[in-house]
Structure formats: structure tokens, C-alpha cells
Amino acid sequence: MKNIPFIILVIFMLSFTMCKQETRIKKEDNVIQVDLDNPEKASLFDYFRSIELIPLETSPDVLVKGFTKMVVHQGNYYALDKPQSIIFAFDSTGKCLFKIDKKGQGVGEYSFIEDFIINPYNGYLELLEPYGEIHRFDLSGNYVESKRVTYPGFRVVHTLATLDSSVYVFHTCFEPKKIIYYNLTDQKLLHEEFEEDESIGSYSHAPYLYNDEWFFFRPFHPVVYKFGKEKLEPAFRFDFGKYATDGRTTSYSKEAERSFKKRTEEMYSQFSYMIQSVRHNQKYIMASLLWKDDDHKGNIIYDKETGKSKFILNFDENVWFNSYCGEEVIVTDEYVLMPIQWVDLEKRVSKDMLDEKQQAILEELLQADMEQNPVLIKYYFK
């Protein structure tokens, strides 16, 4: 009987240790459970304390068709207008600093821009042509030099990232293996990986950068990867329960090959969802997706501290949030930033979501007598 307190203590300590170990294992799994059948309600102000609107300059020399990528660097905004193959640079107030518009066949010119980065290892703006040209400009828009990606069997690439001063990682839509590691200095293919059907590969998402590391995701595949020094490394994954698929292979009927509408129907019947955007910071993992069809826009917000995720179809504010249809989104530890089309402004924000100063900016934008360039919406985290 004297040993009973000691035995109880041992059992308690063992139970505590096992619980801690179980919690640790679950954390290391990096699995985000998402219940797509039971969307939840939430307010944007559960996550954000304030919203700022930054109108981008509209003038005869600064006319934007649409941004597909934006980079924030030293307080300035650099954006790719892919339809026009122009890089625009704006300061923190939205004033245009310069644009790179060099379409042509001469030195320092290009035919089309597929992607761009600000390379941290040389400080240059690097513009990617899909057929392997990388054009370097300084941060004032002046041409510096061009480099070429070439190796036997090379055809086309659609996004780029850098791992050091020599090693680049490209994503291609059309090759069987979608990720290419390449040494630009040595002009050497290092390796290729991530096999996926070409019909899926046509949905292209640029990798995103967080804390100097690049991350890569696909529309129907549940794993988000990090570009490791030598190969892709799993960072975290979504568990969609009964809707979970590997999402790398698909099949379509002959009718779907001729009809985009039928192809879309068959795509959603196989996968149910299409991931449009994934971003993360120190506190959250945030994703946007289309659910069952193109009309249902959903959001996943995973709280790293609580280990809980929410699938949200409609916020209390009844506005769209996050990235759709190729729009770019940037997530930092301080804010979420999105460039949105002026015509969609009222779908994204309402007056009662803004303070007095921002309400005046919104009112002025809505009363404009001509179409304006995209507006940056900046959501500041609590």
C-alpha cells in the first residue's frame, strides 16, 4: 500500500510523456485536416485589425491590363502585366517609378515575359522568357545582360526561382516531369522530378517565397513542397478526407477534349476542388480554392498555434478574399497584400470595413469616370 502513490506518479508521468510524444508526432506530420462538406462562418476581422487601399497610378503611360505576379522589395511594388509583357514598378503610395517594356528582337529586348523575380543573390530583376532566356535589369529598370537556359531536350519553362547564385529551379507545364533543377553558371541540367499529366500541367502556379525559401503547390495535389537544395521536400499537406486524391493523373472523354465546359464538368467530378493559391507565414497557412464548380470560391485558414483549420465559403462581410483567376497574393508576417481589378472593388471591400480615411479613398475610386488601374488591398494581421 505504501507504494501506491509512487505507482500513481509513474503512471501519470508515463501518460504525460506519451501525450507529449503524440502531440509532437502530430505536429511533425504537418497534416492540415479540411472538412469540405462543412464550411464554417468567419469574419475577416477575426484575423485582421485593419484594411488599407493603395490605388496604383492611372495615366496614359501607365495602363495595366492585369497583374499575374507582384513582388514587394524595399517598400516598392514590382508587378508583371503578362498580357502586355510589361514590368511596372510602383512606390509605397502607388506612384509609378518606371516600367520595363522592351518587346522586340534586339539586345535587351524580349518577345514575352512568363515570370520574373528579384534575385537575392545578385540584386537584379530577372525576366523569364518561356524558351529559356533570362533577361537581367537593375532595380531602376536598366538592362544589364541576358543568360540562356539550354540542354539537350529543353523546350519551355514557365516559372523560375533561385537557390543560390548558380542553381535555378524552373517549373514547366508541358513536360512529363514538371520541376527542373539547373546550374545556370555551368549550363548544366542537374535533375528533373514531379511527374504529372500534361492536361493538369497546363494549370500553372508560380512558386512563392517566404523567409528566403521557395514553396510549390499544384491545383489537385494535396502536398505543398519546398524547393530543397537538391530536390523537392514536402513542407505540409492538406487532408481532404473522402475527396483526397493524388491529383497528378486524370482522364477526359472525347467530348471534353472538344468542349471546355464539358472538360470543366469532368474535372470537378474527379477532383471536386481546384487549389488556386497557397501562402503561409509564422502564424497561418492560407489557401483559396474553387469548390465543386467555378462559382464556389472557398478559403482555408489554418491556425498553426491551435492546430485547427476553417473552410470558409462566405465571410460575414460577404466579400471575396484571397486569390482567384491568376491574381497574385502576398502574405507576410505583418499583412496580406492583393492587387485587385478596379471593377471588382465592391466585391472585395465595403465602406463599413474601412476607417474614415480609407472610406474616402474608396468613395473616390468608385466615383471615377474612367476605368482605373488595379488597387492594392492590404490586410493587416491582428
Short mmCIF file of C-alpha atoms in Angstrom, two decimals:
data_model
loop_
_atom_site.label_atom_id
_atom_site.label_comp_id
_atom_site.label_asym_id
_atom_site.label_seq_id
_atom_site.Cartn_x
_atom_site.Cartn_y
_atom_site.Cartn_z
CA MET A 1 0.00 0.00 0.00
CA LYS A 2 2.91 2.33 0.67
CA ASN A 3 3.93 2.10 -2.99
CA ILE A 4 0.54 3.17 -4.37
CA PRO A 5 1.32 6.94 -4.51
CA PHE A 6 4.59 6.13 -6.27
CA ILE A 7 2.84 3.86 -8.82
CA ILE A 8 0.24 6.55 -9.49
CA LEU A 9 3.00 9.08 -10.03
CA VAL A 10 4.78 6.76 -12.50
CA ILE A 11 1.54 6.16 -14.43
CA PHE A 12 0.88 9.91 -14.53
CA MET A 13 4.39 10.64 -15.80
CA LEU A 14 4.15 7.93 -18.46
CA SER A 15 0.77 9.24 -19.62
CA PHE A 16 2.10 12.81 -19.74
CA THR A 17 5.15 11.71 -21.74
CA MET A 18 3.01 9.73 -24.17
CA CYS A 19 0.65 12.68 -24.65
CA LYS A 20 3.58 14.99 -25.32
CA GLN A 21 5.03 12.47 -27.77
CA GLU A 22 1.66 12.10 -29.53
CA THR A 23 1.33 15.89 -29.83
CA ARG A 24 4.86 16.13 -31.17
CA ILE A 25 4.25 13.41 -33.75
CA LYS A 26 1.07 15.09 -34.93
CA LYS A 27 2.91 18.38 -35.30
CA GLU A 28 5.71 16.74 -37.28
CA ASP A 29 3.20 15.17 -39.65
CA ASN A 30 2.34 18.67 -40.94
CA VAL A 31 -1.12 17.50 -41.99
CA ILE A 32 -3.95 20.04 -42.24
CA GLN A 33 -7.37 18.44 -41.86
CA VAL A 34 -10.02 20.18 -44.00
CA ASP A 35 -13.73 19.28 -43.93
CA LEU A 36 -15.03 20.45 -47.29
CA ASP A 37 -18.55 19.23 -46.53
CA ASN A 38 -18.98 21.52 -43.54
CA PRO A 39 -17.93 25.10 -44.30
CA GLU A 40 -17.78 27.46 -41.33
CA LYS A 41 -18.59 31.12 -40.88
CA ALA A 42 -15.93 33.65 -40.01
CA SER A 43 -15.25 37.35 -40.10
CA LEU A 44 -12.20 38.81 -41.78
CA PHE A 45 -11.73 40.77 -38.57
CA ASP A 46 -11.19 37.52 -36.69
CA TYR A 47 -7.77 37.66 -38.36
CA PHE A 48 -7.16 41.27 -39.38
CA ARG A 49 -7.21 44.57 -37.47
CA SER A 50 -7.43 47.00 -40.40
CA ILE A 51 -7.54 47.30 -44.20
CA GLU A 52 -5.70 49.79 -46.42
CA LEU A 53 -6.39 50.65 -50.06
CA ILE A 54 -3.47 51.71 -52.28
CA PRO A 55 -4.65 52.92 -55.72
CA LEU A 56 -1.99 52.43 -58.38
CA GLU A 57 -1.33 55.38 -60.65
CA THR A 58 -3.51 55.54 -63.76
CA SER A 59 -2.21 57.69 -66.62
CA PRO A 60 -1.79 57.46 -70.42
CA ASP A 61 1.70 55.99 -69.89
CA VAL A 62 0.63 53.67 -67.07
CA LEU A 63 -2.24 51.46 -68.23
CA VAL A 64 -2.47 47.95 -66.83
CA LYS A 65 -4.41 45.02 -68.29
CA GLY A 66 -3.88 42.68 -65.35
CA PHE A 67 -1.21 41.60 -62.88
CA THR A 68 -0.26 37.94 -62.57
CA LYS A 69 2.64 38.43 -60.16
CA MET A 70 3.82 41.04 -57.70
CA VAL A 71 6.99 41.31 -55.60
CA VAL A 72 7.47 43.68 -52.67
CA HIS A 73 11.07 44.85 -52.31
CA GLN A 74 12.46 47.67 -50.17
CA GLY A 75 8.99 49.22 -49.87
CA ASN A 76 8.32 49.25 -53.61
CA TYR A 77 5.94 47.09 -55.63
CA TYR A 78 7.14 45.32 -58.78
CA ALA A 79 4.41 43.72 -60.89
CA LEU A 80 4.13 41.67 -64.07
CA ASP A 81 1.40 42.56 -66.52
CA LYS A 82 1.63 39.32 -68.50
CA PRO A 83 -0.93 40.23 -71.19
CA GLN A 84 1.26 43.20 -72.17
CA SER A 85 4.62 41.66 -71.14
CA ILE A 86 5.44 44.76 -69.09
CA ILE A 87 7.03 45.05 -65.64
CA PHE A 88 5.68 48.02 -63.66
CA ALA A 89 7.38 49.41 -60.56
CA PHE A 90 5.41 51.50 -58.03
CA ASP A 91 6.45 53.18 -54.80
CA SER A 92 4.66 52.62 -51.48
CA THR A 93 1.98 55.22 -52.35
CA GLY A 94 1.17 53.67 -55.74
CA LYS A 95 3.09 56.20 -57.88
CA CYS A 96 4.71 54.56 -60.92
CA LEU A 97 8.51 54.69 -60.75
CA PHE A 98 9.24 53.09 -64.14
CA LYS A 99 8.18 50.30 -66.45
CA ILE A 100 10.16 47.75 -68.45
CA ASP A 101 8.55 47.48 -71.87
CA LYS A 102 11.21 46.10 -74.21
CA LYS A 103 9.38 43.89 -76.70
CA GLY A 104 11.48 43.22 -79.76
CA GLN A 105 14.32 41.13 -81.17
CA GLY A 106 17.33 43.28 -80.26
CA VAL A 107 19.77 43.24 -77.34
CA GLY A 108 17.93 43.75 -74.06
CA GLU A 109 14.58 43.04 -75.71
CA TYR A 110 12.20 40.11 -75.35
CA SER A 111 9.18 38.62 -77.07
CA PHE A 112 7.18 37.65 -73.99
CA ILE A 113 7.55 37.57 -70.19
CA GLU A 114 6.33 34.43 -68.46
CA ASP A 115 7.65 35.12 -64.93
CA PHE A 116 10.05 37.36 -63.02
CA ILE A 117 11.86 37.52 -59.68
CA ILE A 118 14.15 39.86 -57.80
CA ASN A 119 17.20 37.67 -57.41
CA PRO A 120 18.56 37.99 -53.84
CA TYR A 121 22.00 36.75 -54.91
CA ASN A 122 22.70 39.49 -57.47
CA GLY A 123 20.00 42.09 -56.77
CA TYR A 124 18.67 42.10 -60.34
CA LEU A 125 15.18 41.93 -61.72
CA GLU A 126 15.25 38.72 -63.75
CA LEU A 127 12.64 38.31 -66.50
CA LEU A 128 11.93 34.85 -67.89
CA GLU A 129 11.05 34.17 -71.49
CA PRO A 130 9.49 30.70 -71.78
CA TYR A 131 12.03 29.48 -74.34
CA GLY A 132 14.91 29.85 -71.93
CA GLU A 133 16.09 33.47 -71.97
CA ILE A 134 16.65 35.19 -68.62
CA HIS A 135 16.98 38.97 -69.01
CA ARG A 136 18.55 40.91 -66.14
CA PHE A 137 17.68 44.52 -65.30
CA ASP A 138 18.72 46.64 -62.35
CA LEU A 139 16.14 47.97 -59.88
CA SER A 140 15.83 51.19 -61.87
CA GLY A 141 14.78 49.29 -65.00
CA ASN A 142 18.10 49.45 -66.88
CA TYR A 143 19.14 46.42 -68.94
CA VAL A 144 22.24 44.55 -67.69
CA GLU A 145 22.62 41.23 -69.54
CA SER A 146 20.87 38.07 -70.72
CA LYS A 147 21.52 34.42 -69.92
CA ARG A 148 20.21 31.34 -71.70
CA VAL A 149 18.96 28.02 -70.35
CA THR A 150 19.95 25.23 -72.71
CA TYR A 151 20.46 21.48 -72.55
CA PRO A 152 19.53 18.53 -74.79
CA GLY A 153 15.77 18.10 -74.82
CA PHE A 154 14.95 21.54 -73.38
CA ARG A 155 11.70 23.03 -74.71
CA VAL A 156 9.93 25.53 -72.45
CA VAL A 157 9.70 26.72 -68.83
CA HIS A 158 7.08 28.86 -67.13
CA THR A 159 8.37 29.93 -63.69
CA LEU A 160 11.75 30.43 -62.05
CA ALA A 161 13.29 30.50 -58.58
CA THR A 162 16.86 30.72 -57.30
CA LEU A 163 18.54 28.57 -54.64
CA ASP A 164 21.96 30.22 -54.82
CA SER A 165 23.99 32.32 -57.26
CA SER A 166 24.06 29.48 -59.80
CA VAL A 167 21.25 26.98 -59.17
CA TYR A 168 17.80 27.79 -60.54
CA VAL A 169 14.60 25.78 -60.23
CA PHE A 170 12.14 26.02 -63.12
CA HIS A 171 8.59 24.75 -63.47
CA THR A 172 7.32 23.64 -66.86
CA CYS A 173 3.68 22.97 -67.76
CA PHE A 174 4.22 20.63 -70.68
CA GLU A 175 6.99 18.17 -69.84
CA PRO A 176 6.18 14.88 -68.04
CA LYS A 177 8.45 15.95 -65.17
CA LYS A 178 7.44 19.43 -64.09
CA ILE A 179 10.37 20.58 -61.90
CA ILE A 180 13.82 21.27 -63.35
CA TYR A 181 16.96 21.93 -61.28
CA TYR A 182 19.55 23.70 -63.42
CA ASN A 183 23.00 25.23 -62.91
CA LEU A 184 22.97 28.43 -64.97
CA THR A 185 26.69 29.12 -64.44
CA ASP A 186 27.76 25.69 -65.69
CA GLN A 187 24.88 25.42 -68.21
CA LYS A 188 24.08 22.02 -66.73
CA LEU A 189 20.84 20.15 -66.08
CA LEU A 190 21.02 18.79 -62.53
CA HIS A 191 17.80 16.77 -62.40
CA GLU A 192 14.05 16.71 -63.13
CA GLU A 193 11.16 15.49 -60.97
CA PHE A 194 7.44 15.63 -60.12
CA GLU A 195 5.57 13.71 -62.83
CA GLU A 196 2.10 14.95 -63.74
CA ASP A 197 -0.29 14.60 -66.70
CA GLU A 198 0.05 17.33 -69.30
CA SER A 199 -3.69 18.08 -69.05
CA ILE A 200 -3.16 19.01 -65.40
CA GLY A 201 0.18 20.67 -66.00
CA SER A 202 -1.46 23.40 -68.07
CA TYR A 203 -2.71 24.91 -64.78
CA SER A 204 0.37 26.87 -63.83
CA HIS A 205 1.05 28.46 -60.44
CA ALA A 206 4.29 30.29 -59.74
CA PRO A 207 6.20 29.16 -56.64
CA TYR A 208 6.01 31.56 -53.71
CA LEU A 209 8.73 32.89 -51.45
CA TYR A 210 8.60 33.01 -47.64
CA ASN A 211 11.58 33.61 -45.34
CA ASP A 212 14.02 33.15 -48.24
CA GLU A 213 12.62 29.71 -49.13
CA TRP A 214 10.57 28.78 -52.19
CA PHE A 215 7.38 26.73 -52.00
CA PHE A 216 5.50 24.92 -54.77
CA PHE A 217 1.93 23.60 -54.99
CA ARG A 218 -0.38 22.10 -57.62
CA PRO A 219 -4.15 22.54 -58.22
CA PHE A 220 -5.32 19.00 -57.35
CA HIS A 221 -2.34 17.53 -55.48
CA PRO A 222 -2.61 17.99 -51.68
CA VAL A 223 1.09 18.38 -50.84
CA VAL A 224 2.91 21.73 -50.67
CA TYR A 225 6.64 21.33 -51.29
CA LYS A 226 9.74 23.33 -50.50
CA PHE A 227 12.49 23.66 -53.09
CA GLY A 228 15.27 21.89 -51.22
CA LYS A 229 18.88 22.34 -52.20
CA GLU A 230 18.85 19.15 -54.23
CA LYS A 231 15.20 18.13 -54.63
CA LEU A 232 11.61 18.85 -53.64
CA GLU A 233 10.93 18.39 -49.93
CA PRO A 234 7.36 18.04 -48.53
CA ALA A 235 6.53 21.05 -46.34
CA PHE A 236 2.90 20.28 -45.38
CA ARG A 237 -0.18 18.71 -46.88
CA PHE A 238 -3.95 19.08 -46.88
CA ASP A 239 -6.12 16.11 -45.91
CA PHE A 240 -9.46 16.50 -47.71
CA GLY A 241 -10.86 13.24 -46.35
CA LYS A 242 -13.02 11.40 -48.88
CA TYR A 243 -12.09 13.97 -51.53
CA ALA A 244 -8.37 13.31 -51.20
CA THR A 245 -6.61 12.23 -54.41
CA ASP A 246 -3.02 12.19 -55.54
CA GLY A 247 -4.15 14.66 -58.19
CA ARG A 248 -1.43 14.01 -60.77
CA THR A 249 -3.36 11.96 -63.31
CA THR A 250 -6.74 12.42 -64.95
CA SER A 251 -8.84 11.24 -67.86
CA TYR A 252 -11.31 13.08 -70.07
CA SER A 253 -13.87 11.95 -72.60
CA LYS A 254 -13.52 12.77 -76.29
CA GLU A 255 -16.33 15.29 -75.90
CA ALA A 256 -14.36 17.05 -73.14
CA GLU A 257 -11.38 17.36 -75.46
CA ARG A 258 -13.56 19.48 -77.76
CA SER A 259 -15.65 21.35 -75.16
CA PHE A 260 -14.16 23.48 -72.39
CA LYS A 261 -17.47 23.39 -70.48
CA LYS A 262 -17.57 19.58 -70.56
CA ARG A 263 -13.90 19.40 -69.60
CA THR A 264 -14.57 21.59 -66.56
CA GLU A 265 -17.51 19.42 -65.51
CA GLU A 266 -15.43 16.26 -65.75
CA MET A 267 -12.54 17.88 -63.91
CA TYR A 268 -14.69 18.76 -60.90
CA SER A 269 -16.34 15.32 -60.95
CA GLN A 270 -12.87 13.79 -60.49
CA PHE A 271 -11.32 16.23 -58.06
CA SER A 272 -14.16 18.34 -56.54
CA TYR A 273 -11.75 21.20 -55.85
CA MET A 274 -9.05 23.25 -57.56
CA ILE A 275 -6.46 24.93 -55.34
CA GLN A 276 -5.88 28.46 -56.62
CA SER A 277 -3.46 29.83 -54.05
CA VAL A 278 -1.42 28.71 -51.04
CA ARG A 279 0.59 31.03 -48.82
CA HIS A 280 1.82 30.89 -45.25
CA ASN A 281 3.53 32.90 -42.56
CA GLN A 282 4.62 32.35 -38.97
CA LYS A 283 1.04 32.03 -37.69
CA TYR A 284 -1.22 30.87 -40.55
CA ILE A 285 -1.42 28.71 -43.64
CA MET A 286 -3.91 30.28 -46.06
CA ALA A 287 -5.31 28.75 -49.23
CA SER A 288 -8.03 29.62 -51.71
CA LEU A 289 -9.81 27.09 -53.88
CA LEU A 290 -12.73 26.59 -56.19
CA TRP A 291 -15.14 24.04 -54.72
CA LYS A 292 -17.30 21.79 -56.96
CA ASP A 293 -17.52 24.44 -59.68
CA ASP A 294 -16.09 27.80 -60.69
CA ASP A 295 -18.82 29.70 -58.82
CA HIS A 296 -17.97 28.50 -55.31
CA LYS A 297 -14.90 30.29 -54.02
CA GLY A 298 -13.61 28.88 -50.75
CA ASN A 299 -10.86 29.73 -48.27
CA ILE A 300 -8.85 27.56 -45.90
CA ILE A 301 -7.27 29.27 -42.92
CA TYR A 302 -5.15 27.07 -40.67
CA ASP A 303 -4.00 28.41 -37.30
CA LYS A 304 -0.60 26.92 -36.50
CA GLU A 305 -0.92 27.67 -32.79
CA THR A 306 -4.24 25.87 -32.26
CA GLY A 307 -3.73 23.26 -34.98
CA LYS A 308 -7.25 23.93 -36.29
CA SER A 309 -8.37 24.83 -39.78
CA LYS A 310 -11.50 26.53 -41.09
CA PHE A 311 -13.04 26.03 -44.51
CA ILE A 312 -14.94 29.23 -45.33
CA LEU A 313 -17.21 29.78 -48.31
CA ASN A 314 -18.68 33.09 -47.13
CA PHE A 315 -17.18 35.60 -44.74
CA ASP A 316 -19.53 37.61 -42.53
CA GLU A 317 -18.63 40.70 -44.57
CA ASN A 318 -19.95 38.98 -47.73
CA VAL A 319 -16.87 39.87 -49.77
CA TRP A 320 -14.32 37.89 -51.73
CA PHE A 321 -10.98 37.24 -50.10
CA ASN A 322 -7.79 35.71 -51.41
CA SER A 323 -6.59 34.98 -54.90
CA TYR A 324 -8.55 33.72 -57.90
CA CYS A 325 -8.11 33.51 -61.66
CA GLY A 326 -4.38 34.17 -61.70
CA GLU A 327 -4.38 37.13 -59.33
CA GLU A 328 -1.31 37.38 -57.14
CA VAL A 329 -1.38 37.36 -53.35
CA ILE A 330 1.47 38.13 -50.95
CA VAL A 331 1.44 37.00 -47.33
CA THR A 332 3.98 38.24 -44.79
CA ASP A 333 4.01 38.06 -41.01
CA GLU A 334 2.56 41.59 -40.97
CA TYR A 335 -0.03 41.66 -43.75
CA VAL A 336 -1.77 40.09 -46.74
CA LEU A 337 -1.48 42.09 -49.97
CA MET A 338 -3.58 41.59 -53.12
CA PRO A 339 -3.80 43.58 -56.35
CA ILE A 340 -7.43 43.52 -57.47
CA GLN A 341 -9.16 44.84 -60.56
CA TRP A 342 -10.88 48.21 -60.13
CA VAL A 343 -14.14 46.75 -61.50
CA ASP A 344 -14.14 44.16 -58.68
CA LEU A 345 -13.59 46.67 -55.89
CA GLU A 346 -17.10 46.46 -54.43
CA LYS A 347 -16.88 42.65 -54.43
CA ARG A 348 -13.77 42.89 -52.27
CA VAL A 349 -14.45 45.61 -49.74
CA SER A 350 -17.31 47.71 -48.33
CA LYS A 351 -17.31 51.09 -46.58
CA ASP A 352 -18.15 49.65 -43.16
CA MET A 353 -14.93 47.58 -43.29
CA LEU A 354 -12.79 50.74 -43.51
CA ASP A 355 -11.84 53.65 -41.31
CA GLU A 356 -12.79 57.21 -42.30
CA LYS A 357 -9.65 57.89 -44.34
CA GLN A 358 -9.95 54.65 -46.29
CA GLN A 359 -13.68 55.23 -46.85
CA ALA A 360 -12.83 58.48 -48.62
CA ILE A 361 -10.33 56.67 -50.86
CA LEU A 362 -12.91 54.01 -51.68
CA GLU A 363 -15.55 56.61 -52.49
CA GLU A 364 -13.19 58.47 -54.80
CA LEU A 365 -12.30 55.25 -56.62
CA LEU A 366 -15.93 54.24 -57.06
CA GLN A 367 -16.81 57.66 -58.47
CA ALA A 368 -14.01 57.64 -61.07
CA ASP A 369 -15.38 58.39 -64.56
CA MET A 370 -12.93 56.04 -66.30
CA GLU A 371 -11.53 52.61 -65.56
CA GLN A 372 -8.67 52.69 -63.10
CA ASN A 373 -5.57 50.54 -62.75
CA PRO A 374 -5.60 47.74 -60.15
CA VAL A 375 -5.91 48.68 -56.49
CA LEU A 376 -3.77 47.08 -53.80
CA ILE A 377 -5.70 45.86 -50.77
CA LYS A 378 -3.56 45.43 -47.69
CA TYR A 379 -4.99 43.45 -44.77
CA TYR A 380 -3.01 43.94 -41.54
CA PHE A 381 -2.95 40.98 -39.17
CA LYS A 382 -4.01 41.42 -35.57
#
